[in-house]
mmCIF file of C-alpha atoms in Angstrom:
data_model
loop_
_atom_site.group_PDB
_atom_site.id
_atom_site.type_symbol
_atom_site.label_atom_id
_atom_site.label_comp_id
_atom_site.label_asym_id
_atom_site.label_seq_id
_atom_site.Cartn_x
_atom_site.Cartn_y
_atom_site.Cartn_z
ATOM 1 C CA MET A 1 12.530 -3.725 -27.004
ATOM 2 C CA ASN A 2 15.838 -2.228 -25.952
ATOM 3 C CA ILE A 3 17.882 -4.697 -23.906
ATOM 4 C CA HIS A 4 21.398 -3.696 -22.875
ATOM 5 C CA GLN A 5 24.118 -6.124 -23.856
ATOM 6 C CA PHE A 6 25.174 -6.538 -20.220
ATOM 7 C CA ALA A 7 21.679 -7.463 -18.991
ATOM 8 C CA VAL A 8 20.826 -11.091 -18.182
ATOM 9 C CA VAL A 9 17.309 -11.922 -19.375
ATOM 10 C CA HIS A 10 16.022 -15.480 -19.221
ATOM 11 C CA PRO A 11 14.749 -16.605 -22.642
ATOM 12 C CA ASP A 12 11.418 -17.660 -21.109
ATOM 13 C CA ALA A 13 10.697 -14.196 -19.700
ATOM 14 C CA LYS A 14 7.845 -12.414 -21.506
ATOM 15 C CA LEU A 15 8.606 -8.784 -22.353
ATOM 16 C CA GLY A 16 6.065 -6.429 -23.892
ATOM 17 C CA GLU A 17 6.579 -3.968 -26.717
ATOM 18 C CA GLY A 18 8.941 -1.109 -25.971
ATOM 19 C CA VAL A 19 10.383 -2.540 -22.754
ATOM 20 C CA GLU A 20 13.781 -1.062 -21.839
ATOM 21 C CA ILE A 21 16.284 -3.125 -19.857
ATOM 22 C CA GLY A 22 19.413 -1.407 -18.530
ATOM 23 C CA PRO A 23 22.896 -2.826 -17.906
ATOM 24 C CA PHE A 24 23.453 -5.476 -15.232
ATOM 25 C CA VAL A 25 19.727 -6.110 -14.842
ATOM 26 C CA THR A 26 18.763 -9.736 -14.056
ATOM 27 C CA ILE A 27 15.374 -11.074 -15.133
ATOM 28 C CA ASP A 28 14.464 -14.655 -14.242
ATOM 29 C CA ALA A 29 12.186 -17.149 -15.957
ATOM 30 C CA ASN A 30 8.468 -16.966 -15.199
ATOM 31 C CA VAL A 31 8.488 -13.178 -15.393
ATOM 32 C CA GLU A 32 6.093 -10.992 -17.391
ATOM 33 C CA ILE A 33 6.774 -7.300 -18.046
ATOM 34 C CA GLY A 34 4.204 -5.054 -19.706
ATOM 35 C CA ALA A 35 4.714 -2.750 -22.671
ATOM 36 C CA GLY A 36 6.624 0.461 -22.151
ATOM 37 C CA THR A 37 8.142 -0.507 -18.798
ATOM 38 C CA ARG A 38 11.696 0.573 -18.051
ATOM 39 C CA ILE A 39 14.076 -1.288 -15.728
ATOM 40 C CA ASP A 40 17.250 0.522 -14.738
ATOM 41 C CA SER A 41 20.762 -0.782 -14.091
ATOM 42 C CA GLY A 42 21.310 -3.370 -11.400
ATOM 43 C CA ALA A 43 17.644 -4.136 -10.751
ATOM 44 C CA VAL A 44 16.630 -7.768 -10.185
ATOM 45 C CA VAL A 45 13.264 -9.211 -11.218
ATOM 46 C CA LYS A 46 12.743 -12.683 -9.779
ATOM 47 C CA SER A 47 10.591 -15.614 -10.831
ATOM 48 C CA GLY A 48 6.878 -15.143 -10.258
ATOM 49 C CA THR A 49 6.872 -11.397 -10.948
ATOM 50 C CA ARG A 50 4.220 -9.725 -13.078
ATOM 51 C CA ILE A 51 4.884 -6.067 -13.914
ATOM 52 C CA GLY A 52 2.297 -3.962 -15.728
ATOM 53 C CA LYS A 53 2.591 -1.383 -18.472
ATOM 54 C CA ASN A 54 4.605 1.839 -18.374
ATOM 55 C CA CYS A 55 6.232 1.169 -15.021
ATOM 56 C CA HIS A 56 9.684 2.388 -14.028
ATOM 57 C CA ILE A 57 11.849 0.143 -11.853
ATOM 58 C CA HIS A 58 14.881 2.136 -10.713
ATOM 59 C CA SER A 59 18.421 0.968 -10.052
ATOM 60 C CA ASN A 60 19.063 -1.889 -7.632
ATOM 61 C CA ALA A 61 15.437 -2.558 -6.780
ATOM 62 C CA VAL A 62 14.545 -6.227 -6.190
ATOM 63 C CA VAL A 63 11.047 -7.356 -7.150
ATOM 64 C CA GLY A 64 9.655 -10.830 -6.532
ATOM 65 C CA ASP A 65 12.286 -12.363 -4.259
ATOM 66 C CA ILE A 66 11.201 -15.134 -1.888
ATOM 67 C CA PRO A 67 9.492 -14.135 1.372
ATOM 68 C CA GLN A 68 11.326 -13.586 4.626
ATOM 69 C CA ASP A 69 8.949 -16.052 6.266
ATOM 70 C CA LEU A 70 10.075 -19.313 7.836
ATOM 71 C CA LYS A 71 6.758 -20.936 6.860
ATOM 72 C CA PHE A 72 7.562 -20.464 3.171
ATOM 73 C CA GLN A 73 8.290 -23.829 1.568
ATOM 74 C CA GLY A 74 9.136 -22.780 -1.977
ATOM 75 C CA GLU A 75 5.548 -22.787 -3.247
ATOM 76 C CA ASP A 76 4.768 -21.063 -6.541
ATOM 77 C CA THR A 77 3.523 -17.577 -5.729
ATOM 78 C CA LEU A 78 3.440 -14.161 -7.375
ATOM 79 C CA ALA A 79 4.493 -10.542 -6.988
ATOM 80 C CA ILE A 80 2.159 -8.373 -9.057
ATOM 81 C CA ILE A 81 2.841 -4.724 -9.944
ATOM 82 C CA GLY A 82 0.132 -2.695 -11.684
ATOM 83 C CA ASP A 83 0.413 -0.180 -14.510
ATOM 84 C CA ASN A 84 2.204 3.188 -14.330
ATOM 85 C CA THR A 85 3.858 2.420 -11.001
ATOM 86 C CA VAL A 86 7.277 3.788 -10.044
ATOM 87 C CA ILE A 87 9.594 1.733 -7.833
ATOM 88 C CA ARG A 88 12.639 3.685 -6.736
ATOM 89 C CA GLU A 89 16.184 2.679 -5.816
ATOM 90 C CA PHE A 90 16.787 -0.285 -3.476
ATOM 91 C CA VAL A 91 13.094 -1.049 -2.958
ATOM 92 C CA THR A 92 12.356 -4.701 -2.107
ATOM 93 C CA ILE A 93 9.014 -6.323 -2.906
ATOM 94 C CA HIS A 94 8.657 -9.999 -1.984
ATOM 95 C CA ARG A 95 6.238 -12.463 -3.505
ATOM 96 C CA GLY A 96 3.470 -14.166 -1.566
ATOM 97 C CA THR A 97 3.276 -17.324 0.500
ATOM 98 C CA ALA A 98 0.679 -20.067 0.654
ATOM 99 C CA SER A 99 -1.363 -17.723 2.864
ATOM 100 C CA LYS A 100 -2.591 -15.542 -0.040
ATOM 101 C CA GLY A 101 -0.438 -16.644 -2.938
ATOM 102 C CA LYS A 102 0.537 -13.177 -4.071
ATOM 103 C CA THR A 103 1.827 -9.761 -3.116
ATOM 104 C CA VAL A 104 0.126 -6.927 -4.987
ATOM 105 C CA VAL A 105 1.086 -3.306 -5.642
ATOM 106 C CA GLY A 106 -1.561 -1.479 -7.653
ATOM 107 C CA ASP A 107 -1.636 1.086 -10.453
ATOM 108 C CA ASN A 108 -0.108 4.572 -10.350
ATOM 109 C CA CYS A 109 1.814 3.997 -7.123
ATOM 110 C CA LEU A 110 5.062 5.647 -6.045
ATOM 111 C CA ILE A 111 7.248 3.460 -3.858
ATOM 112 C CA MET A 112 10.218 5.599 -2.850
ATOM 113 C CA ALA A 113 13.790 4.520 -2.164
ATOM 114 C CA TYR A 114 14.572 1.817 0.409
ATOM 115 C CA CYS A 115 10.938 0.855 1.032
ATOM 116 C CA HIS A 116 9.984 -2.754 1.714
ATOM 117 C CA VAL A 117 6.726 -4.508 0.824
ATOM 118 C CA ALA A 118 6.643 -7.925 2.473
ATOM 119 C CA HIS A 119 4.907 -11.157 1.492
ATOM 120 C CA ASP A 120 1.162 -11.175 0.869
ATOM 121 C CA CYS A 121 0.715 -7.418 1.204
ATOM 122 C CA VAL A 122 -1.996 -5.776 -0.883
ATOM 123 C CA VAL A 123 -1.245 -2.154 -1.795
ATOM 124 C CA GLY A 124 -4.013 -0.317 -3.648
ATOM 125 C CA ASN A 125 -3.901 2.261 -6.437
ATOM 126 C CA HIS A 126 -2.351 5.740 -6.198
ATOM 127 C CA VAL A 127 -0.521 4.851 -2.973
ATOM 128 C CA ILE A 128 2.623 6.753 -1.995
ATOM 129 C CA MET A 129 5.216 5.188 0.297
ATOM 130 C CA SER A 130 7.887 7.699 1.268
ATOM 131 C CA ASN A 131 11.530 6.741 1.703
ATOM 132 C CA SER A 132 12.285 3.757 3.949
ATOM 133 C CA GLY A 133 8.651 2.930 4.716
ATOM 134 C CA GLN A 134 8.339 -0.714 5.741
ATOM 135 C CA LEU A 135 5.294 -2.970 5.384
ATOM 136 C CA ALA A 136 5.394 -6.261 7.265
ATOM 137 C CA GLY A 137 3.604 -9.353 5.992
ATOM 138 C CA GLU A 138 -0.072 -9.318 4.981
ATOM 139 C CA VAL A 139 -0.581 -5.578 5.407
ATOM 140 C CA VAL A 140 -3.415 -4.017 3.374
ATOM 141 C CA VAL A 141 -3.100 -0.426 2.156
ATOM 142 C CA ASP A 142 -6.179 1.029 0.472
ATOM 143 C CA ASP A 143 -6.265 3.483 -2.456
ATOM 144 C CA TRP A 144 -4.725 6.963 -2.193
ATOM 145 C CA ALA A 145 -3.051 6.358 1.167
ATOM 146 C CA ILE A 146 0.223 8.145 1.908
ATOM 147 C CA ILE A 147 2.756 6.549 4.260
ATOM 148 C CA GLY A 148 5.387 8.935 5.615
ATOM 149 C CA GLY A 149 9.109 8.274 5.470
ATOM 150 C CA GLY A 150 10.491 5.674 7.847
ATOM 151 C CA ALA A 151 7.068 4.466 8.996
ATOM 152 C CA LEU A 152 6.937 0.866 10.246
ATOM 153 C CA VAL A 153 3.687 -1.018 9.706
ATOM 154 C CA HIS A 154 2.953 -4.140 11.782
ATOM 155 C CA GLN A 155 1.890 -7.358 10.068
ATOM 156 C CA PHE A 156 -1.850 -7.854 9.394
ATOM 157 C CA THR A 157 -2.529 -4.131 9.797
ATOM 158 C CA ARG A 158 -4.907 -2.316 7.454
ATOM 159 C CA ILE A 159 -4.553 1.303 6.329
ATOM 160 C CA GLY A 160 -7.705 2.898 4.931
ATOM 161 C CA CYS A 161 -8.178 4.959 1.785
ATOM 162 C CA HIS A 162 -6.996 8.591 1.703
ATOM 163 C CA VAL A 163 -5.069 8.162 4.963
ATOM 164 C CA MET A 164 -2.001 10.246 5.793
ATOM 165 C CA ILE A 165 0.515 8.643 8.185
ATOM 166 C CA GLN A 166 3.247 10.677 9.854
ATOM 167 C CA GLY A 167 6.856 9.916 8.988
ATOM 168 C CA GLY A 168 8.549 7.656 11.513
ATOM 169 C CA ALA A 169 5.246 6.323 12.850
ATOM 170 C CA LEU A 170 4.948 2.868 14.376
ATOM 171 C CA VAL A 171 1.650 1.543 13.047
ATOM 172 C CA ASN A 172 0.278 -1.364 15.078
ATOM 173 C CA LYS A 173 -3.450 -0.587 14.801
ATOM 174 C CA ASP A 174 -5.756 -0.224 11.825
ATOM 175 C CA ILE A 175 -5.976 3.333 10.467
ATOM 176 C CA PRO A 176 -9.550 4.190 9.363
ATOM 177 C CA PRO A 177 -10.233 5.899 6.012
ATOM 178 C CA TYR A 178 -9.836 9.628 5.365
ATOM 179 C CA CYS A 179 -7.922 10.409 8.540
ATOM 180 C CA MET A 180 -4.449 11.420 9.668
ATOM 181 C CA ALA A 181 -2.451 9.306 12.103
ATOM 182 C CA ALA A 182 0.599 10.377 14.088
ATOM 183 C CA ARG A 183 2.304 10.356 17.525
ATOM 184 C CA TYR A 184 3.648 7.495 19.615
ATOM 185 C CA PRO A 185 1.689 5.402 20.305
ATOM 186 C CA ILE A 186 -0.050 5.922 16.963
ATOM 187 C CA ALA A 187 -3.261 7.944 17.319
ATOM 188 C CA TYR A 188 -6.055 9.597 15.363
ATOM 189 C CA GLU A 189 -5.146 13.197 14.508
ATOM 190 C CA GLY A 190 -8.221 14.363 12.611
ATOM 191 C CA VAL A 191 -9.600 14.173 9.099
ATOM 192 C CA ASN A 192 -7.147 14.486 6.181
ATOM 193 C CA LYS A 193 -8.887 17.631 4.917
ATOM 194 C CA VAL A 194 -6.045 18.924 2.757
ATOM 195 C CA GLY A 195 -5.608 15.607 0.972
ATOM 196 C CA LEU A 196 -9.336 15.222 0.418
ATOM 197 C CA HIS A 197 -9.689 18.740 -1.008
ATOM 198 C CA ARG A 198 -6.831 18.003 -3.401
ATOM 199 C CA ARG A 199 -8.656 14.912 -4.625
ATOM 200 C CA GLY A 200 -11.886 16.721 -5.339
ATOM 201 C CA TYR A 201 -13.932 16.089 -2.223
ATOM 202 C CA THR A 202 -16.361 18.892 -1.462
ATOM 203 C CA SER A 203 -16.525 20.748 1.849
ATOM 204 C CA GLU A 204 -19.893 19.089 2.478
ATOM 205 C CA GLN A 205 -18.411 15.617 1.996
ATOM 206 C CA ILE A 206 -15.502 16.424 4.298
ATOM 207 C CA ASP A 207 -17.861 17.811 6.955
ATOM 208 C CA ALA A 208 -19.895 14.602 6.770
ATOM 209 C CA ILE A 209 -16.735 12.539 7.267
ATOM 210 C CA ALA A 210 -15.832 14.704 10.271
ATOM 211 C CA ASP A 211 -19.305 14.077 11.735
ATOM 212 C CA VAL A 212 -18.715 10.340 11.562
ATOM 213 C CA TYR A 213 -15.412 10.634 13.384
ATOM 214 C CA ARG A 214 -16.870 12.943 16.030
ATOM 215 C CA THR A 215 -19.398 10.200 16.697
ATOM 216 C CA ILE A 216 -16.700 7.546 16.932
ATOM 217 C CA TYR A 217 -14.080 9.467 18.897
ATOM 218 C CA ASP A 218 -15.840 12.261 20.817
ATOM 219 C CA SER A 219 -19.131 10.735 21.940
ATOM 220 C CA GLY A 220 -17.757 8.951 24.994
ATOM 221 C CA MET A 221 -19.118 5.646 23.716
ATOM 222 C CA ASN A 222 -17.227 2.471 22.945
ATOM 223 C CA ILE A 223 -16.747 1.416 19.326
ATOM 224 C CA THR A 224 -19.771 -0.888 19.235
ATOM 225 C CA GLN A 225 -22.042 1.794 20.644
ATOM 226 C CA SER A 226 -20.658 4.520 18.401
ATOM 227 C CA LEU A 227 -21.204 2.416 15.279
ATOM 228 C CA ILE A 228 -24.887 2.164 16.153
ATOM 229 C CA GLU A 229 -24.993 5.977 16.200
ATOM 230 C CA VAL A 230 -23.029 6.209 12.941
ATOM 231 C CA GLU A 231 -25.781 4.202 11.235
ATOM 232 C CA LYS A 232 -28.217 6.981 12.180
ATOM 233 C CA LEU A 233 -26.182 9.680 10.413
ATOM 234 C CA PRO A 234 -27.204 10.799 6.890
ATOM 235 C CA GLU A 235 -26.370 8.168 4.310
ATOM 236 C CA SER A 236 -23.286 8.668 2.140
ATOM 237 C CA PRO A 237 -20.645 6.465 0.497
ATOM 238 C CA GLU A 238 -18.031 7.880 2.882
ATOM 239 C CA ARG A 239 -20.104 7.051 5.958
ATOM 240 C CA ASP A 240 -20.524 3.477 4.757
ATOM 241 C CA ILE A 241 -16.832 3.065 3.926
ATOM 242 C CA ILE A 242 -15.846 4.193 7.429
ATOM 243 C CA TYR A 243 -18.541 2.083 9.088
ATOM 244 C CA ASN A 244 -17.563 -1.101 7.224
ATOM 245 C CA PHE A 245 -13.855 -0.523 7.866
ATOM 246 C CA VAL A 246 -14.269 -0.014 11.604
ATOM 247 C CA LYS A 247 -16.758 -2.856 12.002
ATOM 248 C CA GLY A 248 -14.460 -5.212 10.096
ATOM 249 C CA SER A 249 -11.259 -4.303 11.929
ATOM 250 C CA THR A 250 -9.634 -7.290 13.603
ATOM 251 C CA ARG A 251 -6.680 -5.464 15.180
ATOM 252 C CA GLY A 252 -8.767 -2.547 16.412
ATOM 253 C CA ILE A 253 -8.550 1.018 15.169
ATOM 254 C CA VAL A 254 -6.284 3.764 16.476
ATOM 255 C CA ARG A 255 -7.711 5.818 19.306
ATOM 256 C CA LYS A 256 -7.755 9.554 19.864
ATOM 257 C CA PRO A 257 -4.974 10.836 22.170
#
């Protein structure tokens, strides 16, 4: 370990092999930091935080502070960061409440400067949040989603896998998997074809995804009716992921403009 002489590290904190702690960092008790993680100057890691291996917490980020929720009564909860995740300057990630008990950010994520991840959020793997993106409480973001800069995401909203959200968007509806969302009010803007190609999806898979969304958005049917028709489409993992997401949505999905 390499701990700067001006860092304040509680003796009960558990630090893995090769952890680097910069000057003026504060690390509380009841903190665990995985091997190879680096924490830059001025960052604060609060009680209840669990940080994985080979992460990089940049200057003045705050991880694991108490929720901004008036129902919070000081209960023991967690903020969990996966492996290989980068948290940039002035990011704030709050720990959970009694509702779920933990806030989670997965592996291989990039959380850019000034972003906020509120209490009880669950952020999947390979997620990118661009500068100043804001997640309210209990938001779920699935794997490989990209949230544009300055986007504001309403509490209890879900963002599907491989989604691309426009910068500055106001997200108050669920965003189904594999699609792009933009405009005000937020709306479906087509399948995220470029992102899917980059991640190895074939043209046939992308065409099948587009067929599902044509059924949902262009058939003239309501959501319940369109889901019945989606079940009749050729079977595929992507079809099932979309079907289960839409059927399980409690806030309702974005509509086509």
